[in-house]
Structures are given as C-alpha cells and as structure tokens.
Coordinates of C-alpha atoms in Angstrom, one line a residue:
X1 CA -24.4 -35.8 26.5
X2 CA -26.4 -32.6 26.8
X3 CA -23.3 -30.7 25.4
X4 CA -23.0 -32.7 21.9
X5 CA -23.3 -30.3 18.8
X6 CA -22.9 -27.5 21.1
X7 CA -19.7 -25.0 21.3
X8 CA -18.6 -25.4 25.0
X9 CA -17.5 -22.4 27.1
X10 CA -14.4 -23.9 29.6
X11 CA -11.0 -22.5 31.1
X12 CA -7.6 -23.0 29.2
X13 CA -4.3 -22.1 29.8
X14 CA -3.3 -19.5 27.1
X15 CA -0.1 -19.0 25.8
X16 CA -0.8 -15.4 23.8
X17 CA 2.6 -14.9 23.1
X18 CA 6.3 -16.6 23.8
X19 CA 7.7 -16.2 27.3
X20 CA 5.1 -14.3 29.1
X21 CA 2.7 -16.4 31.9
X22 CA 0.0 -18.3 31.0
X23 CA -3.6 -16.6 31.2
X24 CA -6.6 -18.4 32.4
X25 CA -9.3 -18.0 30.3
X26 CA -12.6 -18.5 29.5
X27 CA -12.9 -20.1 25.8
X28 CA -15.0 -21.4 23.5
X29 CA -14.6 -25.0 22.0
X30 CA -16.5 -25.9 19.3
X31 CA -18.2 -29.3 18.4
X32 CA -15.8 -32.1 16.9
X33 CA -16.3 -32.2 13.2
X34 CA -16.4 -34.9 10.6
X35 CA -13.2 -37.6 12.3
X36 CA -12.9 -35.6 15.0
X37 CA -13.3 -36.4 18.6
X38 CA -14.2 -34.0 20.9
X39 CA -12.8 -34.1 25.2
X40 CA -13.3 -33.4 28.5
X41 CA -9.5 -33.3 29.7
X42 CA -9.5 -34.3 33.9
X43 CA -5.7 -34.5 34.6
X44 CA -2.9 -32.9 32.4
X45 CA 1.0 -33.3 33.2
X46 CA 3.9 -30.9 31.8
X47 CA 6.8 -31.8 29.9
X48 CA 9.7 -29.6 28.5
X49 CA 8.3 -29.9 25.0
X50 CA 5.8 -27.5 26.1
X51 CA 8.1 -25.2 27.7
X52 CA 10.4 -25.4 24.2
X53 CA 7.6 -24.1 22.2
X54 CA 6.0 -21.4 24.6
X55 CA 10.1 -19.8 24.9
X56 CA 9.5 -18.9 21.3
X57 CA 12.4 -21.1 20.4
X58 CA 10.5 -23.4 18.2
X59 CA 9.9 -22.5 14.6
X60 CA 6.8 -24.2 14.5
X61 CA 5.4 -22.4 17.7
X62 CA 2.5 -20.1 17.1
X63 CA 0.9 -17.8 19.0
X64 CA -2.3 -17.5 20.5
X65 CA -2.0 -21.2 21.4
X66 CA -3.1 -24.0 24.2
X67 CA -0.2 -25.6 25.0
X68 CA 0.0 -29.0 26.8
X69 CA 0.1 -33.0 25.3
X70 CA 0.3 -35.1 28.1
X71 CA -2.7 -36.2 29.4
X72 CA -6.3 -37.9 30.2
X73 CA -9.8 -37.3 30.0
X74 CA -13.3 -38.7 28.6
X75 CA -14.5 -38.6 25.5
X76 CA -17.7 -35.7 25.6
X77 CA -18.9 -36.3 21.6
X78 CA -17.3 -37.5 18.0
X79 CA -18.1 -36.4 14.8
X80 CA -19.5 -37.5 11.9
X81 CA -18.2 -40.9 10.5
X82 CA -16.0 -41.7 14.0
X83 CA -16.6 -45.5 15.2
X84 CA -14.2 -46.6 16.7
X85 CA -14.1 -43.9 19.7
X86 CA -17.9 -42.9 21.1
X87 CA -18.6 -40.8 24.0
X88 CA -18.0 -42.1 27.1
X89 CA -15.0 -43.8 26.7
X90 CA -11.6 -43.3 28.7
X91 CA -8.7 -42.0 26.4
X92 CA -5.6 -40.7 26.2
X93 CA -4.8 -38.0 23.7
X94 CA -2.1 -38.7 21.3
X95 CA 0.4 -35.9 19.4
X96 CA 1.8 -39.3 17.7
X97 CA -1.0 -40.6 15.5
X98 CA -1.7 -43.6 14.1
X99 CA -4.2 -44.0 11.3
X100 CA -2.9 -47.2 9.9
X101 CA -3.5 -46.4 6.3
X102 CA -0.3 -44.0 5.2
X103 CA 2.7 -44.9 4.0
X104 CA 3.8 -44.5 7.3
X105 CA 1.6 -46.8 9.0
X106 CA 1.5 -49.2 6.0
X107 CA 5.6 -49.7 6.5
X108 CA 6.1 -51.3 8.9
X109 CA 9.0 -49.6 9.5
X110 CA 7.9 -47.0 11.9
X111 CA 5.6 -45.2 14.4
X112 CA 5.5 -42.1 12.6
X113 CA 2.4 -41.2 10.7
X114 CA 2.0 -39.0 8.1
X115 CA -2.2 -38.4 8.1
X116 CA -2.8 -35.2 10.2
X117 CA 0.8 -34.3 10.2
X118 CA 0.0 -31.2 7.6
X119 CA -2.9 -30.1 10.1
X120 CA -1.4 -30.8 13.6
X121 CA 1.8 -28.4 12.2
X122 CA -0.1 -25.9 11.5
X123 CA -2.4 -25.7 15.0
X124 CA -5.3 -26.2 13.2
X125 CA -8.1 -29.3 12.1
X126 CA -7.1 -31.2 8.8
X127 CA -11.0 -31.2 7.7
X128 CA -11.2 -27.3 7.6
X129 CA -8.1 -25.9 8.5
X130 CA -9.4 -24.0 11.5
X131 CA -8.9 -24.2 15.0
X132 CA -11.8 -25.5 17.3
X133 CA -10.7 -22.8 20.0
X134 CA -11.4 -19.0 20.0
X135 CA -12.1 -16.6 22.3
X136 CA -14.7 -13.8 21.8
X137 CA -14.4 -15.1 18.1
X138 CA -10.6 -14.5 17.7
X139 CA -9.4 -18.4 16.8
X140 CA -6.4 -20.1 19.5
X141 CA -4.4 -22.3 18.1
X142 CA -3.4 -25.8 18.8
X143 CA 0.0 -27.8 20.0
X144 CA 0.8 -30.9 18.7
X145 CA -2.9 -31.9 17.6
X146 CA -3.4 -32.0 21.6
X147 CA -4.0 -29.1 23.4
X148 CA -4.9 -30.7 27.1
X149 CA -4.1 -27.5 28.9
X150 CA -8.1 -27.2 28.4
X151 CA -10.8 -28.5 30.4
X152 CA -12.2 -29.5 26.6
X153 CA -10.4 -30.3 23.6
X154 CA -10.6 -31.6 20.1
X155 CA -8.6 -33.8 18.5
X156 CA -8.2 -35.9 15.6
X157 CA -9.6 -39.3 15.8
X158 CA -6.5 -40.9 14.8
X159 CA -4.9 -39.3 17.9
X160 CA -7.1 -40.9 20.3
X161 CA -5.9 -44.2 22.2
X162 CA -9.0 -45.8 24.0
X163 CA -7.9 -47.2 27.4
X164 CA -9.3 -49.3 30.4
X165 CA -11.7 -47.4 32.2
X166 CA -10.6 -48.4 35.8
X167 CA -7.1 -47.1 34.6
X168 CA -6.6 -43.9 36.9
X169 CA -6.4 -40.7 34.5
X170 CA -4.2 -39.0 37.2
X171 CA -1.8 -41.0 36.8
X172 CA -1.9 -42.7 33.2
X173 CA -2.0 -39.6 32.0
X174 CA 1.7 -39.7 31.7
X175 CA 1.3 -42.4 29.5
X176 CA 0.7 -40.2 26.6
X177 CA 4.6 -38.5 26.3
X178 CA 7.5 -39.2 28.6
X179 CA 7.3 -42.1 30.1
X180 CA 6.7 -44.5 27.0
X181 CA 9.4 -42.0 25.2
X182 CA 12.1 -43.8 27.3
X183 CA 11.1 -47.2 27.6
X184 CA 10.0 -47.4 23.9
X185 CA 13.9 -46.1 22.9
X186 CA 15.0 -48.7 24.9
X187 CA 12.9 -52.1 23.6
X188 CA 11.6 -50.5 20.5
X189 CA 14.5 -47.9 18.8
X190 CA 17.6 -50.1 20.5
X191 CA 16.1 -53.1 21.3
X192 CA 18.7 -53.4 24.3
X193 CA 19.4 -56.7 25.3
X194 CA 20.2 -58.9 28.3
X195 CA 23.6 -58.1 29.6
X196 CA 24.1 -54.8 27.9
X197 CA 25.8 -51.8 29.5
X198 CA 24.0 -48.6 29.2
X199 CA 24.5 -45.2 29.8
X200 CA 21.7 -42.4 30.0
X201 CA 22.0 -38.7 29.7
X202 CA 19.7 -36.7 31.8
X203 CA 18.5 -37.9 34.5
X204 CA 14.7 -36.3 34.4
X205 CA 11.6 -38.3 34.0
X206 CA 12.6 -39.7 29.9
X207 CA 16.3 -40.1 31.4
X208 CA 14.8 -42.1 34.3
X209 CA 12.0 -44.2 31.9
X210 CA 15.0 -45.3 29.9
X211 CA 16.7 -46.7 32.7
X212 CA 14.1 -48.6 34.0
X213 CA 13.1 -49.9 30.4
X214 CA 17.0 -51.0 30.7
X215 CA 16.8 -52.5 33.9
X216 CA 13.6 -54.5 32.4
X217 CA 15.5 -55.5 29.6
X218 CA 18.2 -57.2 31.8
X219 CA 20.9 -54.7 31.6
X220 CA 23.8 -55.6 33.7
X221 CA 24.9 -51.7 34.4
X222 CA 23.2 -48.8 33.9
X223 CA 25.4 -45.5 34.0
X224 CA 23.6 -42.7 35.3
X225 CA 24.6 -39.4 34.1
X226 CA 23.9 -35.4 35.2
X227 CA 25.1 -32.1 36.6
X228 CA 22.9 -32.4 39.6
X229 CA 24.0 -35.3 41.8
X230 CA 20.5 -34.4 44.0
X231 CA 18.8 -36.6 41.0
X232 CA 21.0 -39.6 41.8
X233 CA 19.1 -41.3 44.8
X234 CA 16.3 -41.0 43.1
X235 CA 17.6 -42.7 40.0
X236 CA 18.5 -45.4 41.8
X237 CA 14.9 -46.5 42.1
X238 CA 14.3 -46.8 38.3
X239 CA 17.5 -48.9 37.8
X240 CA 20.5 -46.7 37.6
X241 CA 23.9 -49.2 38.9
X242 CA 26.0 -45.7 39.2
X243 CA 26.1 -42.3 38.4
X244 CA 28.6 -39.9 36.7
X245 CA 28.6 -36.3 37.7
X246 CA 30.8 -34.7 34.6
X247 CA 31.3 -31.8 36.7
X248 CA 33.7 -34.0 38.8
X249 CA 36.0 -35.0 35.9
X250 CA 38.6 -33.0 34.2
X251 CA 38.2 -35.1 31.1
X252 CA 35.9 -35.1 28.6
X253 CA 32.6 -37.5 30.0
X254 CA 32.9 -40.0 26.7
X255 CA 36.9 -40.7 27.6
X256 CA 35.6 -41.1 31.5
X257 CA 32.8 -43.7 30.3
X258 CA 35.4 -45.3 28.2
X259 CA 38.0 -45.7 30.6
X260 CA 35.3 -47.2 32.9
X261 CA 33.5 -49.8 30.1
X262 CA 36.3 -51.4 29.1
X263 CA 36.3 -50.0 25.4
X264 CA 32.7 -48.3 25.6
X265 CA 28.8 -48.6 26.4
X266 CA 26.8 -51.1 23.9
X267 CA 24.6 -48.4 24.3
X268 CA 23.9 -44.9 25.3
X269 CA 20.8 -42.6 25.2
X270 CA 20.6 -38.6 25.0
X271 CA 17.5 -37.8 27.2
X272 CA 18.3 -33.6 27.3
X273 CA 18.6 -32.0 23.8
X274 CA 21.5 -30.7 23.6
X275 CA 24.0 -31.3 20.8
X276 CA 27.4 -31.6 22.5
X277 CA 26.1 -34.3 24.7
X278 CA 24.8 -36.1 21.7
X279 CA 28.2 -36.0 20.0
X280 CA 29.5 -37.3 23.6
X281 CA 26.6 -40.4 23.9
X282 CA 27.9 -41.6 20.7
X283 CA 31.5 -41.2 21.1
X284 CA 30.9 -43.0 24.6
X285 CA 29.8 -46.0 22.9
X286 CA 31.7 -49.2 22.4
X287 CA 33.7 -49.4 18.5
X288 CA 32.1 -52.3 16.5
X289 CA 28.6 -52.1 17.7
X290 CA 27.9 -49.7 20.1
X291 CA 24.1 -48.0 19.6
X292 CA 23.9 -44.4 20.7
X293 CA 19.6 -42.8 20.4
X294 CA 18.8 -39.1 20.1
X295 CA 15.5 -38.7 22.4
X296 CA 16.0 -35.1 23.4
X297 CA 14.9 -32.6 21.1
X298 CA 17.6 -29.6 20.5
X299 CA 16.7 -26.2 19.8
X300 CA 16.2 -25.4 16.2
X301 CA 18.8 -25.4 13.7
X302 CA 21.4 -27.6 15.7
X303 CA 23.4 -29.5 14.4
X304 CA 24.6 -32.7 15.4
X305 CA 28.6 -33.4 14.9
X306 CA 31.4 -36.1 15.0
X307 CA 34.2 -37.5 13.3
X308 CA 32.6 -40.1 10.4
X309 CA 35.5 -42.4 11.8
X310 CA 33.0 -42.9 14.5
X311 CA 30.6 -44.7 12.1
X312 CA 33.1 -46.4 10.2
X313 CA 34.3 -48.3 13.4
X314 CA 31.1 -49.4 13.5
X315 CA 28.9 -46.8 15.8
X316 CA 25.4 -46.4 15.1
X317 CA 23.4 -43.2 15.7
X318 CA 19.3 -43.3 15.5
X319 CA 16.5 -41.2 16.9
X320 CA 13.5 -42.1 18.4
X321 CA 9.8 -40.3 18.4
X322 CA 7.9 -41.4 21.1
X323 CA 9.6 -44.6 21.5
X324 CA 8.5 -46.2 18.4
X325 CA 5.5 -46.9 20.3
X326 CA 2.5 -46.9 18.2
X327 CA -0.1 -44.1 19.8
X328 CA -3.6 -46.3 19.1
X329 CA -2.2 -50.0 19.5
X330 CA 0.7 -49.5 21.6
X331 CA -0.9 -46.7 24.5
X332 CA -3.7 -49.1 25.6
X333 CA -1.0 -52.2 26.2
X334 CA 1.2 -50.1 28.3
X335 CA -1.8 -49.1 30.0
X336 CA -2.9 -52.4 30.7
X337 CA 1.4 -53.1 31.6
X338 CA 1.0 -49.8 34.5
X339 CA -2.0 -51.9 35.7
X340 CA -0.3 -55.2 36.1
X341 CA 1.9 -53.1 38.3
X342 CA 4.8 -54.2 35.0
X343 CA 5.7 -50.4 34.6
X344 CA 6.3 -47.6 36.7
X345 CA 4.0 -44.7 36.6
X346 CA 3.0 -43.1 40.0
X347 CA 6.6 -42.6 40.6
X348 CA 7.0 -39.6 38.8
X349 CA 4.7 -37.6 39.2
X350 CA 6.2 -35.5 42.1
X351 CA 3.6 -32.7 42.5
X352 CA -0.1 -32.5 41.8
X353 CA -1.3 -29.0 41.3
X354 CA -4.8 -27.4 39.4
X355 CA -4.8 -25.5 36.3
X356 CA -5.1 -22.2 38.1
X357 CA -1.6 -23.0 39.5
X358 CA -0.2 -23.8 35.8
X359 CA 2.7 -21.0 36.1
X360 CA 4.1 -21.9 39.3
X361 CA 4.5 -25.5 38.4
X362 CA 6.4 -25.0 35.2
X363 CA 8.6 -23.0 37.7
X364 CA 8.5 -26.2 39.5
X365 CA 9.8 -27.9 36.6
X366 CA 12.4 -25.4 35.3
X367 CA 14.1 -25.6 38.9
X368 CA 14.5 -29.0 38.7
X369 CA 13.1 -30.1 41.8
X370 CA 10.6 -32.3 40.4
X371 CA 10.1 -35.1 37.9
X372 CA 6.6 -34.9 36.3
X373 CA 3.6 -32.5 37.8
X374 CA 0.1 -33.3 37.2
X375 CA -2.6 -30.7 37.0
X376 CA -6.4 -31.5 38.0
X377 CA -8.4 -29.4 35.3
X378 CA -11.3 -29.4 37.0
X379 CA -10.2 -28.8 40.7

C-alpha cells in the first residue's frame, strides 16, 4: 500500500486522563516495526474492560491512552521478519497472544502467553519500548497490546489472528473478547457436560455467551441470574431454562439455588466482577464436585473469600482468561463456527454507532440497555 513505511495521520478516541470523555483526535501512527503488524481497524465494539481501565480503577491503567480491544480490520503493512500475516489480510486483533514458543505456549496447560506480556503492560511495543501513537510528538499509550478505538493501529504479530475474508468485520469483531470469553469457560475452563445444571451470574453479553455455550454443551437447566429482570426475555434466546432475580428473595441467592438443585449447581459461572457474588457462585455449587469459574474481573485489590470447608467437601474454584481459547489457532475456528451459522454472533450487538459517537454509547452501555455496541471507524 501507498501508506507502508509511512507514519499515518487518522482519528482515535483518546482517553487523556481517567473519567473525563473521550476526545477525537487527529494522531499520528507510526510504521509497524521489526514483528509488528501494522492496521486499518473498520468496526470496533465496547466492553466493560475498557470502561474499568478509563474509571482510573485499574492499576495498570495509564494515561494518555487509546482504549478499545474488541475488534476487526485489515492488515495496512508488517514489519521486518513478519510472515505469517502480510497486508491485505482480514484479522482480528488479539490482547491474548499466542506465540507458541514460551513456557506458556509450550505447556500445554494454558492459553496464557507470556511473550509480549512485559510490553503490552506497559502500553508500549516490546522491540523499543515505545508507543507507535503520538500526537504533535507527545507519545499515547496503548491498552491491552490492542488499541482498536483507532482507525490504525499496531500491534504485535503474535496478537494477530488471520480470519476468512468473507467473515463480516462488523460483526466478527466481537469475536476478539466477550463472546469466546463465555463459551470458552464453558467447553474449555469447565468442560461442562451433557446433563449438567448451570447457573450464570450476570446476565450481559459474557453472562449470555456462557449460557449458550451451556446450552451447546447439552445442559439440561440453565439458571439465569440478575438484578434486572428486563434482561431475562432476552436470555431466553441464548439458552437460559429460568431466571433468579435475588432481589426477590429474602435469603441469601446460594441457599435459594440450593434449595432449588437439589443439593447445588454442577456448575456456576461469575460473569460481573464482583467478589461477593463470587463467594456466592461457589457456595451455590453442588458438595463433592461442583465447579464454580471466575470470568469477571473485580476491581483491584479484591479479595475473594469462603469457608476452606467449601473445598474440602469437594468444590472447585478456577478462573478463566479469555476462555482458554487460544488467540492465533482458536479465533479463526470460531470464526469459521459464526459462519456455519454454529455460534451466535449478530445477536448481541444491539446498537451500531461511529467513532464520533464513542461517549454516548458507553453511556449506552453503563445504562444497561444494551448488550454489545459496535462502532464503524470509518463512517
């Protein structure tokens, strides 16, 4: 492309410091580096991991920064000694990489990779330790190694999934956080299996993924809870047999769920972040096996609590990172699932709006009236 070895001028979304709106502006992106990938971005969504680190709540949050990590786009140019990636090509961005030569990757054991990690932390590139974003020559950091709330980014190329190009980017898009979140934590962190009753916390777009990964994997009931009984119809769609309000029940939710299993849940996800409902999904499971999975992410420097007779009687409590999916291998096959029409994706998006409107729909999403909202970067 005309562009390649050049810095780019493009909008972004700028966070320049916690809490206050986003600023459109014009900023300069320069050329992907030695394994680095430079891209055109097309169609970002939101998630709450965003609005976590622009609140200032997250200690790893830094300021001036382009938020955003759910997303689609073409690749524009690579740098020196990428292969696998070339320009042209329809990807997704990835915050979870996967360059299958760590520890991490070598295990086995795990999704999590440990390669860019130092870099990605930091909001910077792991080659130089600088950002690829400044404006008027003051550098912008990065989020999560992503950054899509830019028309062009630059990303590492062991954060780059290479898709089908007649995939639709407005809509995969959300194949690159929340959606495989919940349906990986069900086949890949709890393997659920046929039969198996399930309960899920939070009934938002990784509340509702987990459901439907449930429902895939033959669950016979799937409990349904929230605060807002407005999200119940909708839940019904991805799977959800029946719903608990706990606002309608004098007694703590895990005795409720109990009283209504028979003994407990075989398993139970947290989909919101918050600690007290994570003591409850695991005390809501059944003794002797029941599997309770931390998805949600809780502030900083919560703590998670329960009796250790909880675990003795044979409870088990794990956490899941993007669903144990594996960005590079794993994104492209659940793209190629959405296309078989195997997985729901269209279904969540419940607004489409352009980067100029980027404020009013995390208002959108803070107010609960909507599942996932896509932004058109270039409308």
């Amino acid at each position: 492309m005309a562009t390649q070895g050049q810095v780019i001028t493009c909008k972004a979304a700028v966070a320049w410091e916690p809490n206050k709106p986003l600023v459109i502006e014009e900023v300069q992106v320069a050329p992907p580096q030695a394994g680095e990938v430079r891209i055109k971005i097309l169609f970002t969504a939101l998630c709450h991991t965003d609005a976590y680190t622009w609140s200032g709540k997250d200690p790893e949050g830094l300021f001036p920064c382009i938020l955003g990590h759910e997303a689609a786009g073409v690749v524009e140019s690579v740098g020196e000694g990428v292969t696998e990636i070339q320009p042209g090509d329809h990807v997704i961005p990835c915050y979870q990489a996967e360059c299958k030569e760590c520890k991490f990757c070598k295990s086995g054991k795990t999704n999590l990779c440990g390669k860019v990690r130092v870099a990605t932390g930091a909001g910077v590139m792991l080659s130089d330790r600088n950002s690829r974003f400044s404006i008027n020559d003051k550098p912008i950091y990065h989020f999560m190694g992503t950054s899509t709330f830019s028309q062009y980014t630059v990303v590492h190329d062991v954060s780059v999934a290479k898709i089908d190009p007649k995939a639709p980017l407005e809509k995969v898009c959300l194949l690159g956080c929340g959606v495989p979140t919940g349906l990986g934590a069900v086949w890949n962190t709890a393997k659920v299996e046929p039969g198996s009753i399930v309960a899920v916390f939070g009934l938002g777009t990784v509340g509702l993924a987990v459901a439907e990964g449930a429902k895939a994997a033959g669950a016979s009931r799937i409990i349904g809870i929230d605060i807002d009984s407005k999200k119940f119809d909708t839940a019904k769609n991805f799977g959800v047999t029946e719903f608990i309000n706990p606002k309608d029940h004098d007694k703590p939710i895990q005795q409720v769920i109990v009283d209504l299993t028979d003994g407990g849940v075989d398993y139970s996800f947290e989909c919101i972040g918050n600690v007290s409902v994570m003591r409850a999904a695991l005390e809501c499971c059944h003794k002797g096996w029941g599997t309770s999975v931390i998805v949600g992410v809780a502030a900083s420097g919560q703590e998670i609590s329960t009796r250790p007779f909880q675990l003795v009687t044979g409870r088990v409590w794990k956490g899941t990172a993007f669903g144990g999916f594996k960005s590079r291998s794993q994104v492209p096959w659940l793209v190629d699932k959405y296309m078989k029409k195997e997985i729901k994706v269209d279904e969540y998006i419940s607004h489409n709006l352009t980067l100029a409107e980027i404020n009013e729909a995390f208002d959108l999403m803070h107010g609960g009236v909507c599942l996932r909202v896509v932004l058109n970067m270039n409308a």
